[in-house]
């Protein structure tokens, strides 16, 4: 079992005298910058020239500098840019300013695990990865809580990289909720696997295929939408609150018998074999190479697949039905209001 670390285990002195640069002011960037500032840490935000986030960050009381100036001042640099952009920004603005004893931090291990960024040996490399979106990292901190974090050390030049990562996790509120030590490889590989197989890829394909099956059989799309997409939230909330057993306790016996006797036919031996193939592509770096090549060549295939998804009938019927249930998107608007901006 993993050891879970809390505020009492963190030594704030490790980060108290550091000059922190947060690069990027998006989902994670705004949350880390504001939480660190309110925890009394010396923080500045590094943004590219003409960034539309500059005003927002300044109005929030943060010091905003160019990427290069922020890196020149800082001795702890946190990369909160899109994973596909980090290597270019690192080469242009970060690497020229790294000195012995500095620390390079990440919120996801992608660039380190797949060797897109390799810091000089005399620099600490660590990860503080909140297990939740940035707006929750911010909101829970303001409310006195926090989002659990994974921390990892990629390179321990000073002998204190792990203590520094824990102190950082504490200063953004993570140690109130719990901090677990991992490695760059474990965090990156499990994160990619989770989003591809279960949380995003697996789930959207399951919902869409179920919807299509009902529509092709002649059932009304509205009924198919409620059944295959809308009700999912109720089931997921029960699993989140009470586990799979608790969810099964709440559904009818008929639903539970269908679950127990049919689930294995959907996620069958072939599906499990494909899960292993996807994991192998992640571990070998094939997925990372494919995604970096796609992103660097203009994202043509990515955008085409995204547009296909947006044009699917489930989106049209869903938009109509949700427009009659405005309370559903009101929750989302409050989420957007607390999250950072792009640019
Ligand atoms: P984001 O897309 O919300 O924000 C990225 C920021 O970088 C924006 O301010 C954007 O304008 C800026 N930016 C984009 N391209 C740039 C460039 N070329 N040069 C300079 N600035 C640029 O990203 P995010 O979701 O906050 O992700 C940041 C990191 O945090 C990633 O490593 C991600 O994997 C990790 N992470 C994200 C989440 C999450 O829920 N969003 C959770 C855990 C970890
Ligand atoms: Mg994740």
Short mmCIF file of C-alpha atoms in Angstrom, two decimals, residues 14-260:
data_model
loop_
_atom_site.label_atom_id
_atom_site.label_comp_id
_atom_site.label_asym_id
_atom_site.label_seq_id
_atom_site.Cartn_x
_atom_site.Cartn_y
_atom_site.Cartn_z
CA UNK A 14 11.91 23.90 1.80
CA UNK A 15 9.95 26.24 -0.46
CA UNK A 16 9.79 29.38 1.74
CA UNK A 17 12.88 31.00 0.23
CA UNK A 18 12.38 29.90 -3.35
CA UNK A 19 11.50 32.15 -6.26
CA UNK A 20 8.81 30.30 -8.15
CA UNK A 21 7.88 30.87 -11.81
CA UNK A 22 4.59 29.43 -13.04
CA UNK A 23 4.72 29.12 -16.83
CA UNK A 24 1.20 29.28 -18.28
CA UNK A 25 -2.04 30.60 -16.80
CA UNK A 26 -4.54 27.99 -17.92
CA UNK A 27 -6.43 25.38 -15.93
CA UNK A 28 -3.54 24.41 -13.63
CA UNK A 29 -1.46 27.59 -13.97
CA UNK A 30 -3.97 30.00 -12.46
CA UNK A 31 -4.67 27.64 -9.57
CA UNK A 32 -1.03 26.98 -8.68
CA UNK A 33 -0.06 30.66 -8.97
CA UNK A 34 -2.91 31.94 -6.80
CA UNK A 35 -2.65 29.16 -4.19
CA UNK A 36 1.12 29.62 -3.86
CA UNK A 37 0.73 33.39 -3.52
CA UNK A 38 -1.87 33.01 -0.78
CA UNK A 39 0.42 30.50 0.94
CA UNK A 40 3.02 33.26 1.14
CA UNK A 41 5.31 31.96 -1.60
CA UNK A 42 7.23 34.38 -3.87
CA UNK A 43 5.58 33.63 -7.20
CA UNK A 44 5.61 35.20 -10.68
CA UNK A 45 3.75 34.08 -13.80
CA UNK A 46 5.59 33.66 -17.11
CA UNK A 47 3.46 34.22 -20.22
CA UNK A 48 4.23 34.49 -23.93
CA UNK A 49 4.15 37.93 -25.54
CA UNK A 50 0.62 39.19 -26.16
CA UNK A 51 -0.97 36.56 -23.94
CA UNK A 52 -4.65 37.21 -23.31
CA UNK A 53 -4.20 35.83 -19.77
CA UNK A 54 -1.85 38.63 -18.74
CA UNK A 55 -4.63 41.03 -17.72
CA UNK A 56 -6.47 38.33 -15.82
CA UNK A 57 -3.35 37.33 -13.89
CA UNK A 58 -2.41 40.93 -13.14
CA UNK A 59 -5.93 41.71 -11.96
CA UNK A 60 -5.71 38.70 -9.66
CA UNK A 61 -2.72 40.41 -8.03
CA UNK A 62 0.05 38.34 -9.64
CA UNK A 63 3.33 39.59 -11.13
CA UNK A 64 3.38 38.79 -14.83
CA UNK A 65 6.63 38.59 -16.78
CA UNK A 66 7.70 37.26 -20.15
CA UNK A 67 8.61 33.56 -20.22
CA UNK A 68 12.33 34.39 -20.39
CA UNK A 69 12.27 37.01 -17.61
CA UNK A 70 10.25 34.74 -15.33
CA UNK A 71 12.77 31.92 -15.84
CA UNK A 72 15.71 34.28 -15.35
CA UNK A 73 14.38 35.38 -11.94
CA UNK A 74 13.18 32.03 -10.70
CA UNK A 75 14.96 29.12 -9.05
CA UNK A 76 11.89 26.87 -9.23
CA UNK A 77 10.12 26.69 -12.59
CA UNK A 78 6.76 24.92 -12.89
CA UNK A 79 5.78 23.97 -16.46
CA UNK A 80 2.01 24.43 -16.76
CA UNK A 81 1.84 24.65 -20.54
CA UNK A 82 0.17 22.11 -22.83
CA UNK A 83 2.28 18.95 -22.90
CA UNK A 84 2.87 19.31 -26.66
CA UNK A 85 4.30 22.86 -26.26
CA UNK A 86 6.59 22.28 -23.29
CA UNK A 87 9.68 21.03 -25.14
CA UNK A 88 9.84 24.07 -27.45
CA UNK A 89 9.27 26.53 -24.58
CA UNK A 90 11.86 24.67 -22.51
CA UNK A 91 14.51 24.95 -25.24
CA UNK A 92 13.81 28.63 -25.97
CA UNK A 93 13.18 30.12 -22.52
CA UNK A 94 13.86 27.68 -19.70
CA UNK A 95 17.11 25.87 -20.52
CA UNK A 96 19.14 29.10 -21.01
CA UNK A 97 18.31 30.16 -17.43
CA UNK A 98 18.75 26.91 -15.52
CA UNK A 99 21.53 26.98 -12.93
CA UNK A 100 22.90 24.38 -10.56
CA UNK A 101 20.47 23.88 -7.68
CA UNK A 102 17.44 25.16 -9.58
CA UNK A 103 14.33 23.01 -9.75
CA UNK A 104 12.25 22.15 -12.80
CA UNK A 105 8.72 21.03 -11.93
CA UNK A 106 5.94 19.40 -13.92
CA UNK A 107 2.27 18.58 -13.26
CA UNK A 108 2.35 15.58 -15.60
CA UNK A 109 5.30 13.38 -16.51
CA UNK A 110 4.81 13.23 -20.29
CA UNK A 111 7.82 15.32 -21.38
CA UNK A 112 10.25 13.74 -18.94
CA UNK A 113 9.04 10.15 -19.34
CA UNK A 114 9.32 10.32 -23.12
CA UNK A 115 12.64 12.22 -23.10
CA UNK A 116 11.28 15.34 -24.79
CA UNK A 117 12.88 17.41 -22.02
CA UNK A 118 16.10 16.42 -20.23
CA UNK A 119 17.33 18.93 -17.68
CA UNK A 120 21.03 19.27 -16.84
CA UNK A 121 22.22 16.86 -14.14
CA UNK A 122 22.75 19.61 -11.53
CA UNK A 123 19.04 20.62 -11.63
CA UNK A 124 16.30 18.99 -9.53
CA UNK A 125 13.44 17.55 -11.59
CA UNK A 126 10.19 16.78 -9.82
CA UNK A 127 6.48 16.42 -10.37
CA UNK A 128 3.49 17.68 -8.42
CA UNK A 129 0.43 16.37 -10.21
CA UNK A 130 -2.93 17.32 -8.74
CA UNK A 131 -5.47 14.55 -9.33
CA UNK A 132 -8.14 16.97 -10.46
CA UNK A 133 -8.73 19.88 -12.83
CA UNK A 134 -7.31 23.31 -12.04
CA UNK A 135 -10.61 24.92 -11.08
CA UNK A 136 -10.92 22.35 -8.28
CA UNK A 137 -7.31 22.91 -7.20
CA UNK A 138 -8.25 26.57 -6.77
CA UNK A 139 -11.77 26.20 -5.36
CA UNK A 140 -10.93 23.56 -2.76
CA UNK A 141 -7.91 25.63 -1.59
CA UNK A 142 -10.11 28.71 -1.11
CA UNK A 143 -12.58 26.57 0.82
CA UNK A 144 -9.83 25.29 3.11
CA UNK A 145 -9.37 21.92 1.43
CA UNK A 146 -7.29 20.68 -1.45
CA UNK A 147 -7.01 18.22 -4.31
CA UNK A 148 -4.89 15.09 -3.68
CA UNK A 149 -1.53 15.18 -5.45
CA UNK A 150 0.98 12.70 -6.79
CA UNK A 151 4.61 13.71 -6.36
CA UNK A 152 7.68 12.21 -7.99
CA UNK A 153 11.37 12.92 -8.28
CA UNK A 154 12.94 12.58 -11.71
CA UNK A 155 16.37 13.89 -10.79
CA UNK A 156 17.63 14.62 -7.27
CA UNK A 157 20.58 16.96 -7.74
CA UNK A 158 20.35 18.69 -4.36
CA UNK A 159 19.23 15.75 -2.24
CA UNK A 160 16.10 17.76 -1.37
CA UNK A 161 14.00 17.40 -4.55
CA UNK A 162 11.44 15.17 -2.84
CA UNK A 163 11.09 17.48 0.18
CA UNK A 164 10.70 20.45 -2.17
CA UNK A 165 7.98 18.66 -4.16
CA UNK A 166 6.10 17.82 -0.96
CA UNK A 167 6.41 21.43 0.26
CA UNK A 168 5.06 22.65 -3.11
CA UNK A 169 2.16 20.18 -2.95
CA UNK A 170 1.45 21.47 0.56
CA UNK A 171 1.54 25.10 -0.53
CA UNK A 172 -1.07 24.52 -3.25
CA UNK A 173 -3.32 22.73 -0.74
CA UNK A 174 -2.66 19.16 -1.85
CA UNK A 175 -1.30 17.97 1.50
CA UNK A 176 -4.63 18.77 3.14
CA UNK A 177 -6.16 16.02 0.98
CA UNK A 178 -3.20 13.61 0.74
CA UNK A 179 0.00 13.28 -1.26
CA UNK A 180 1.22 9.98 -2.70
CA UNK A 181 4.71 9.33 -3.99
CA UNK A 182 5.01 7.86 -7.46
CA UNK A 183 7.49 7.89 -10.33
CA UNK A 184 7.40 9.83 -13.60
CA UNK A 185 6.90 6.52 -15.42
CA UNK A 186 4.02 5.31 -13.23
CA UNK A 187 2.18 8.66 -13.27
CA UNK A 188 2.57 9.14 -17.02
CA UNK A 189 1.75 5.61 -18.10
CA UNK A 190 -1.26 5.17 -15.81
CA UNK A 191 -2.59 8.65 -16.65
CA UNK A 192 -2.45 8.01 -20.40
CA UNK A 193 -3.91 4.52 -20.00
CA UNK A 194 -6.76 5.82 -17.83
CA UNK A 195 -7.76 8.55 -20.24
CA UNK A 196 -7.47 6.37 -23.35
CA UNK A 197 -9.06 3.16 -22.09
CA UNK A 198 -11.50 4.11 -19.33
CA UNK A 199 -12.19 7.78 -18.65
CA UNK A 200 -12.27 9.31 -22.13
CA UNK A 201 -11.71 6.91 -25.06
CA UNK A 202 -13.42 3.89 -23.56
CA UNK A 203 -16.31 5.87 -22.15
CA UNK A 204 -17.14 8.01 -25.17
CA UNK A 205 -16.99 4.97 -27.46
CA UNK A 206 -19.21 2.96 -25.12
CA UNK A 207 -21.82 5.71 -24.87
CA UNK A 208 -21.83 6.43 -28.62
CA UNK A 209 -22.01 2.76 -29.60
CA UNK A 210 -24.90 2.17 -27.19
CA UNK A 211 -26.74 5.21 -28.57
CA UNK A 212 -26.17 4.12 -32.19
CA UNK A 213 -27.34 0.56 -31.46
CA UNK A 214 -30.65 1.79 -30.05
CA UNK A 215 -31.19 4.33 -32.86
CA UNK A 216 -30.40 1.77 -35.58
CA UNK A 217 -32.95 -0.57 -33.98
CA UNK A 218 -35.60 2.14 -34.46
CA UNK A 219 -35.86 3.57 -30.94
CA UNK A 220 -36.27 7.35 -30.53
CA UNK A 221 -32.92 9.21 -30.33
CA UNK A 222 -34.16 11.20 -27.32
CA UNK A 223 -34.85 8.00 -25.40
CA UNK A 224 -31.47 6.58 -26.47
CA UNK A 225 -29.74 9.78 -25.30
CA UNK A 226 -31.33 9.74 -21.86
CA UNK A 227 -30.56 6.04 -21.48
CA UNK A 228 -26.95 5.96 -22.70
CA UNK A 229 -25.59 9.40 -21.77
CA UNK A 230 -27.75 11.38 -19.34
CA UNK A 231 -28.21 8.58 -16.81
CA UNK A 232 -24.49 7.87 -16.77
CA UNK A 233 -23.92 10.69 -14.30
CA UNK A 234 -26.30 9.17 -11.76
CA UNK A 235 -24.46 5.85 -11.95
CA UNK A 236 -21.00 7.45 -11.81
CA UNK A 237 -21.99 9.60 -8.81
CA UNK A 238 -23.10 6.47 -6.96
CA UNK A 239 -19.83 4.67 -7.79
CA UNK A 240 -17.83 7.76 -6.74
CA UNK A 241 -19.66 8.02 -3.43
CA UNK A 242 -20.16 4.35 -2.52
CA UNK A 243 -18.02 2.19 -4.81
CA UNK A 244 -19.30 -0.35 -7.33
CA UNK A 245 -21.06 -2.36 -4.62
CA UNK A 246 -22.81 0.75 -3.31
CA UNK A 247 -24.01 1.59 -6.82
CA UNK A 248 -25.31 -1.96 -7.24
CA UNK A 249 -27.14 -1.66 -3.92
CA UNK A 250 -28.99 1.43 -5.19
CA UNK A 251 -30.06 0.14 -8.61
CA UNK A 252 -32.90 -2.35 -9.05
CA UNK A 253 -32.30 -6.10 -8.81
CA UNK A 254 -33.15 -6.33 -12.50
CA UNK A 255 -30.52 -3.73 -13.40
CA UNK A 256 -28.01 -5.46 -11.13
CA UNK A 257 -28.63 -8.89 -12.67
CA UNK A 258 -28.19 -7.37 -16.13
CA UNK A 259 -24.97 -5.72 -14.97
CA UNK A 260 -23.54 -8.90 -13.41
#
